[in-house]
CSV table of C-alpha atoms in Angstrom, one decimal:
chain,number,residue,atom,x,y,z
A,25,ALA,CA,36.9,96.2,7.8
A,26,LEU,CA,34.7,93.5,9.5
A,27,ALA,CA,37.5,91.0,9.3
A,28,VAL,CA,40.3,93.1,10.7
A,29,ALA,CA,38.5,94.9,13.5
A,30,PRO,CA,35.4,92.9,14.5
A,31,GLU,CA,35.6,93.7,18.2
A,32,PHE,CA,35.8,97.4,17.6
A,33,TRP,CA,32.5,97.5,15.7
A,34,VAL,CA,30.8,95.2,18.2
A,35,LYS,CA,32.1,97.1,21.2
A,36,GLY,CA,30.9,100.4,19.9
A,37,LEU,CA,27.4,99.2,18.9
A,38,PHE,CA,26.6,96.7,21.7
A,39,GLU,CA,28.9,96.9,24.7
A,40,HIS,CA,26.6,99.0,26.9
A,41,GLY,CA,24.6,97.8,29.9
A,42,ALA,CA,24.3,94.0,30.1
A,43,PHE,CA,26.5,93.3,27.0
A,44,THR,CA,29.9,92.8,28.5
A,45,ALA,CA,33.5,92.8,27.2
A,46,ALA,CA,33.4,88.9,27.2
A,47,ASN,CA,30.3,89.1,25.0
A,48,THR,CA,32.1,91.5,22.7
A,49,ALA,CA,35.1,89.1,22.4
A,50,LYS,CA,32.9,86.2,21.5
A,51,THR,CA,30.7,88.1,19.1
A,52,GLY,CA,33.8,89.6,17.4
A,53,GLN,CA,35.1,86.1,16.8
A,54,ALA,CA,31.8,85.1,15.1
A,55,LEU,CA,31.7,88.4,13.1
A,56,MET,CA,35.2,87.8,11.8
A,57,ALA,CA,34.3,84.3,10.6
A,58,PHE,CA,31.1,85.7,8.9
A,59,ALA,CA,33.2,88.5,7.3
A,60,PHE,CA,35.2,85.9,5.3
A,61,GLY,CA,32.0,84.6,3.8
A,62,LEU,CA,30.7,88.0,2.8
A,63,PRO,CA,32.4,88.1,-0.6
A,64,ALA,CA,30.9,84.7,-1.4
A,65,PHE,CA,27.4,85.9,-0.6
A,66,VAL,CA,28.0,88.9,-2.9
A,67,ALA,CA,29.3,86.7,-5.6
A,68,ALA,CA,26.3,84.4,-5.4
A,69,LYS,CA,24.0,87.5,-5.8
A,70,VAL,CA,26.0,88.5,-8.9
A,71,PHE,CA,26.0,85.0,-10.4
A,72,ALA,CA,22.4,84.1,-9.9
A,73,PRO,CA,20.9,86.6,-12.5
A,74,GLY,CA,23.0,84.7,-15.1
A,75,PHE,CA,20.7,81.8,-14.5
A,76,PHE,CA,17.5,83.7,-14.0
A,77,ALA,CA,17.9,85.6,-17.3
A,78,ARG,CA,17.8,82.2,-19.0
A,79,GLU,CA,14.7,81.2,-17.1
A,80,ASN,CA,16.8,78.6,-15.2
A,81,THR,CA,15.6,78.9,-11.6
A,82,ARG,CA,16.2,75.2,-10.8
A,83,THR,CA,20.1,75.2,-10.9
A,84,PRO,CA,20.5,78.1,-8.3
A,85,MET,CA,17.8,76.4,-6.1
A,86,VAL,CA,19.7,73.1,-6.3
A,87,PHE,CA,23.0,74.8,-5.5
A,88,ALA,CA,21.4,76.7,-2.6
A,89,ALA,CA,20.0,73.4,-1.2
A,90,ILE,CA,23.5,71.8,-1.5
A,91,SER,CA,24.9,74.9,0.3
A,92,ALA,CA,22.3,74.6,3.1
A,93,VAL,CA,23.0,70.9,3.6
A,94,ALA,CA,26.8,71.7,3.7
A,95,ASN,CA,26.1,74.5,6.2
A,96,ILE,CA,24.2,72.1,8.5
A,97,VAL,CA,26.8,69.3,8.3
A,98,LEU,CA,29.7,71.6,8.7
A,99,GLY,CA,27.9,73.5,11.5
A,100,VAL,CA,27.3,70.4,13.5
A,101,ALA,CA,30.9,69.1,12.9
A,102,LEU,CA,32.6,72.4,13.7
A,103,PHE,CA,30.4,73.3,16.6
A,104,PHE,CA,31.3,70.1,18.4
A,105,THR,CA,35.0,70.6,17.6
A,106,ILE,CA,35.7,74.3,18.0
A,107,GLY,CA,32.5,75.7,19.5
A,108,PHE,CA,30.1,78.5,18.5
A,109,VAL,CA,32.6,80.1,16.0
A,110,GLY,CA,32.2,76.8,14.1
A,111,LEU,CA,28.7,77.8,13.2
A,112,ALA,CA,29.9,81.1,11.7
A,113,ILE,CA,32.7,79.4,9.8
A,114,ALA,CA,30.2,76.8,8.5
A,115,THR,CA,28.0,79.6,7.2
A,116,ALA,CA,30.9,81.3,5.5
A,117,LEU,CA,32.1,78.0,3.9
A,118,ALA,CA,28.6,77.2,2.7
A,119,GLY,CA,28.4,80.6,1.0
A,120,TRP,CA,31.7,79.9,-0.8
A,121,ILE,CA,30.3,76.5,-1.9
A,122,ASN,CA,27.2,78.1,-3.3
A,123,ALA,CA,29.2,80.8,-5.1
A,124,ALA,CA,31.8,78.3,-6.4
A,125,LEU,CA,29.0,76.0,-7.8
A,126,LEU,CA,27.3,79.0,-9.5
A,127,GLY,CA,30.5,80.5,-10.9
A,128,ARG,CA,31.8,77.2,-12.1
A,129,THR,CA,28.6,76.4,-13.9
A,130,LEU,CA,28.5,79.8,-15.6
A,131,LEU,CA,32.2,79.4,-16.6
A,132,ARG,CA,31.6,75.9,-18.0
A,133,ASP,CA,28.6,77.1,-20.0
A,134,GLY,CA,30.6,80.1,-21.3
A,135,LEU,CA,28.2,82.5,-19.6
A,136,LEU,CA,30.8,84.1,-17.3
A,137,VAL,CA,33.6,85.7,-19.1
A,138,LEU,CA,36.0,88.2,-17.4
A,139,ASP,CA,37.0,90.7,-20.0
A,140,GLU,CA,40.4,92.4,-20.1
A,141,ARG,CA,39.1,95.4,-18.0
A,142,ALA,CA,37.8,93.1,-15.3
A,143,ARG,CA,41.0,91.0,-15.2
A,144,ALA,CA,43.1,94.2,-14.9
A,145,ARG,CA,41.0,95.9,-12.3
A,146,LEU,CA,40.2,93.1,-9.9
A,147,PRO,CA,43.7,92.8,-8.5
A,148,ARG,CA,43.8,96.6,-8.1
A,149,ILE,CA,40.5,96.6,-6.3
A,150,LEU,CA,41.8,93.9,-4.0
A,151,ALA,CA,44.9,96.0,-3.3
A,152,ALA,CA,42.7,99.0,-2.4
A,153,SER,CA,40.7,96.7,-0.1
A,154,LEU,CA,43.9,95.6,1.6
A,155,VAL,CA,45.1,99.2,2.1
A,156,MET,CA,41.7,100.1,3.5
A,157,GLY,CA,41.8,97.1,5.8
A,158,ALA,CA,45.2,98.1,7.2
A,159,VAL,CA,44.1,101.6,7.8
A,160,VAL,CA,40.9,100.5,9.5
A,161,PHE,CA,42.9,98.0,11.7
A,162,VAL,CA,45.2,100.8,12.9
A,163,LEU,CA,42.4,103.4,13.4
A,164,ALA,CA,40.2,100.9,15.2
A,165,ARG,CA,43.0,100.0,17.6
A,166,PHE,CA,43.7,103.6,18.3
A,167,ALA,CA,40.1,104.7,18.5
A,168,ARG,CA,39.1,101.8,20.8
A,169,ALA,CA,41.0,103.5,23.7
A,170,TYR,CA,38.5,106.4,23.5
A,171,MET,CA,35.4,104.2,23.7
A,172,ASP,CA,33.5,103.1,26.8
A,173,GLN,CA,31.6,106.4,26.8
A,174,ALA,CA,28.0,107.0,26.1
A,175,PHE,CA,26.4,105.1,23.2
A,176,VAL,CA,26.2,108.3,21.1
A,177,ALA,CA,29.9,109.1,21.6
A,178,ASP,CA,30.9,105.5,20.7
A,179,LEU,CA,28.7,105.6,17.6
A,180,GLY,CA,30.4,108.8,16.6
A,181,ILE,CA,33.8,107.1,16.9
A,182,ILE,CA,32.6,104.1,14.8
A,183,LEU,CA,31.2,106.4,12.1
A,184,ALA,CA,34.5,108.4,12.0
A,185,VAL,CA,36.5,105.2,11.4
A,186,ALA,CA,33.9,103.9,8.9
A,187,VAL,CA,34.1,107.1,6.9
A,188,ALA,CA,37.9,107.2,7.1
A,189,GLY,CA,37.9,103.6,5.8
A,190,MET,CA,35.6,104.3,2.9
A,191,SER,CA,37.6,107.4,2.0
A,192,VAL,CA,40.9,105.5,2.0
A,193,TYR,CA,39.3,102.8,-0.1
A,194,ALA,CA,38.0,105.3,-2.6
A,195,VAL,CA,41.4,107.1,-2.9
A,196,ALA,CA,43.3,103.9,-3.1
A,197,ALA,CA,41.0,102.5,-5.8
A,198,LEU,CA,41.5,105.6,-7.8
A,199,ILE,CA,45.3,105.6,-7.3
A,200,PHE,CA,45.7,101.9,-8.1
A,201,GLY,CA,43.4,102.2,-11.2
A,202,GLY,CA,40.7,99.9,-9.8
A,203,VAL,CA,38.2,102.6,-10.6
A,204,LYS,CA,38.5,105.4,-13.1
A,205,ILE,CA,37.0,108.9,-12.7
A,206,GLY,CA,35.3,108.6,-16.1
A,207,ASP,CA,33.5,105.4,-14.9
A,208,LEU,CA,32.2,107.2,-11.8
A,209,ARG,CA,31.0,110.1,-13.9
A,210,ALA,CA,29.2,107.8,-16.3
A,211,SER,CA,27.6,105.9,-13.4
A,212,MET,CA,26.3,109.1,-11.9
A,213,ARG,CA,24.9,110.2,-15.3
A,214,ARG,CA,23.1,106.9,-15.6
A,215,SER,CA,21.6,107.0,-12.1
A,216,GLY,CA,20.6,110.6,-12.3
């Protein structure tokens, strides 16, 4: 949703008063670049406990340092070649470097194993995400025409698109088999 409609979210939240349409366009470009790094940051958070559970805090720290250096080097290089968006791209790439280093090490050590269920469901979850992205893209383009009102009205439009996107994702994930009703029930029982 952040990658396919970044200006929609920025416009609704910030384009009021001194924050202009030009600011929205530039902030949207940066948000789109950051959005492509978001899965990497999530993956790193998932992979890190695999090290911490074995009392190995050094390896994630070394990989985070490598990622930070990569972020600085890429940030400087990209800033001077493509401008401010280069900084966001560098951050996203550094996130992928960190996640790749963590994941590769866990795989090499036999500590990260995708079972049959994960291998079957990941493509289905990706398909549900693509459907949600397409729907959010269309809804955001349509809804943007109704913005430029009071902040509260714009916030209502943003929330409506967000809820629609989440609903489409949930339904698509169920239809494609990325999530099973039984899994949801079991998860609710555990959390309750």
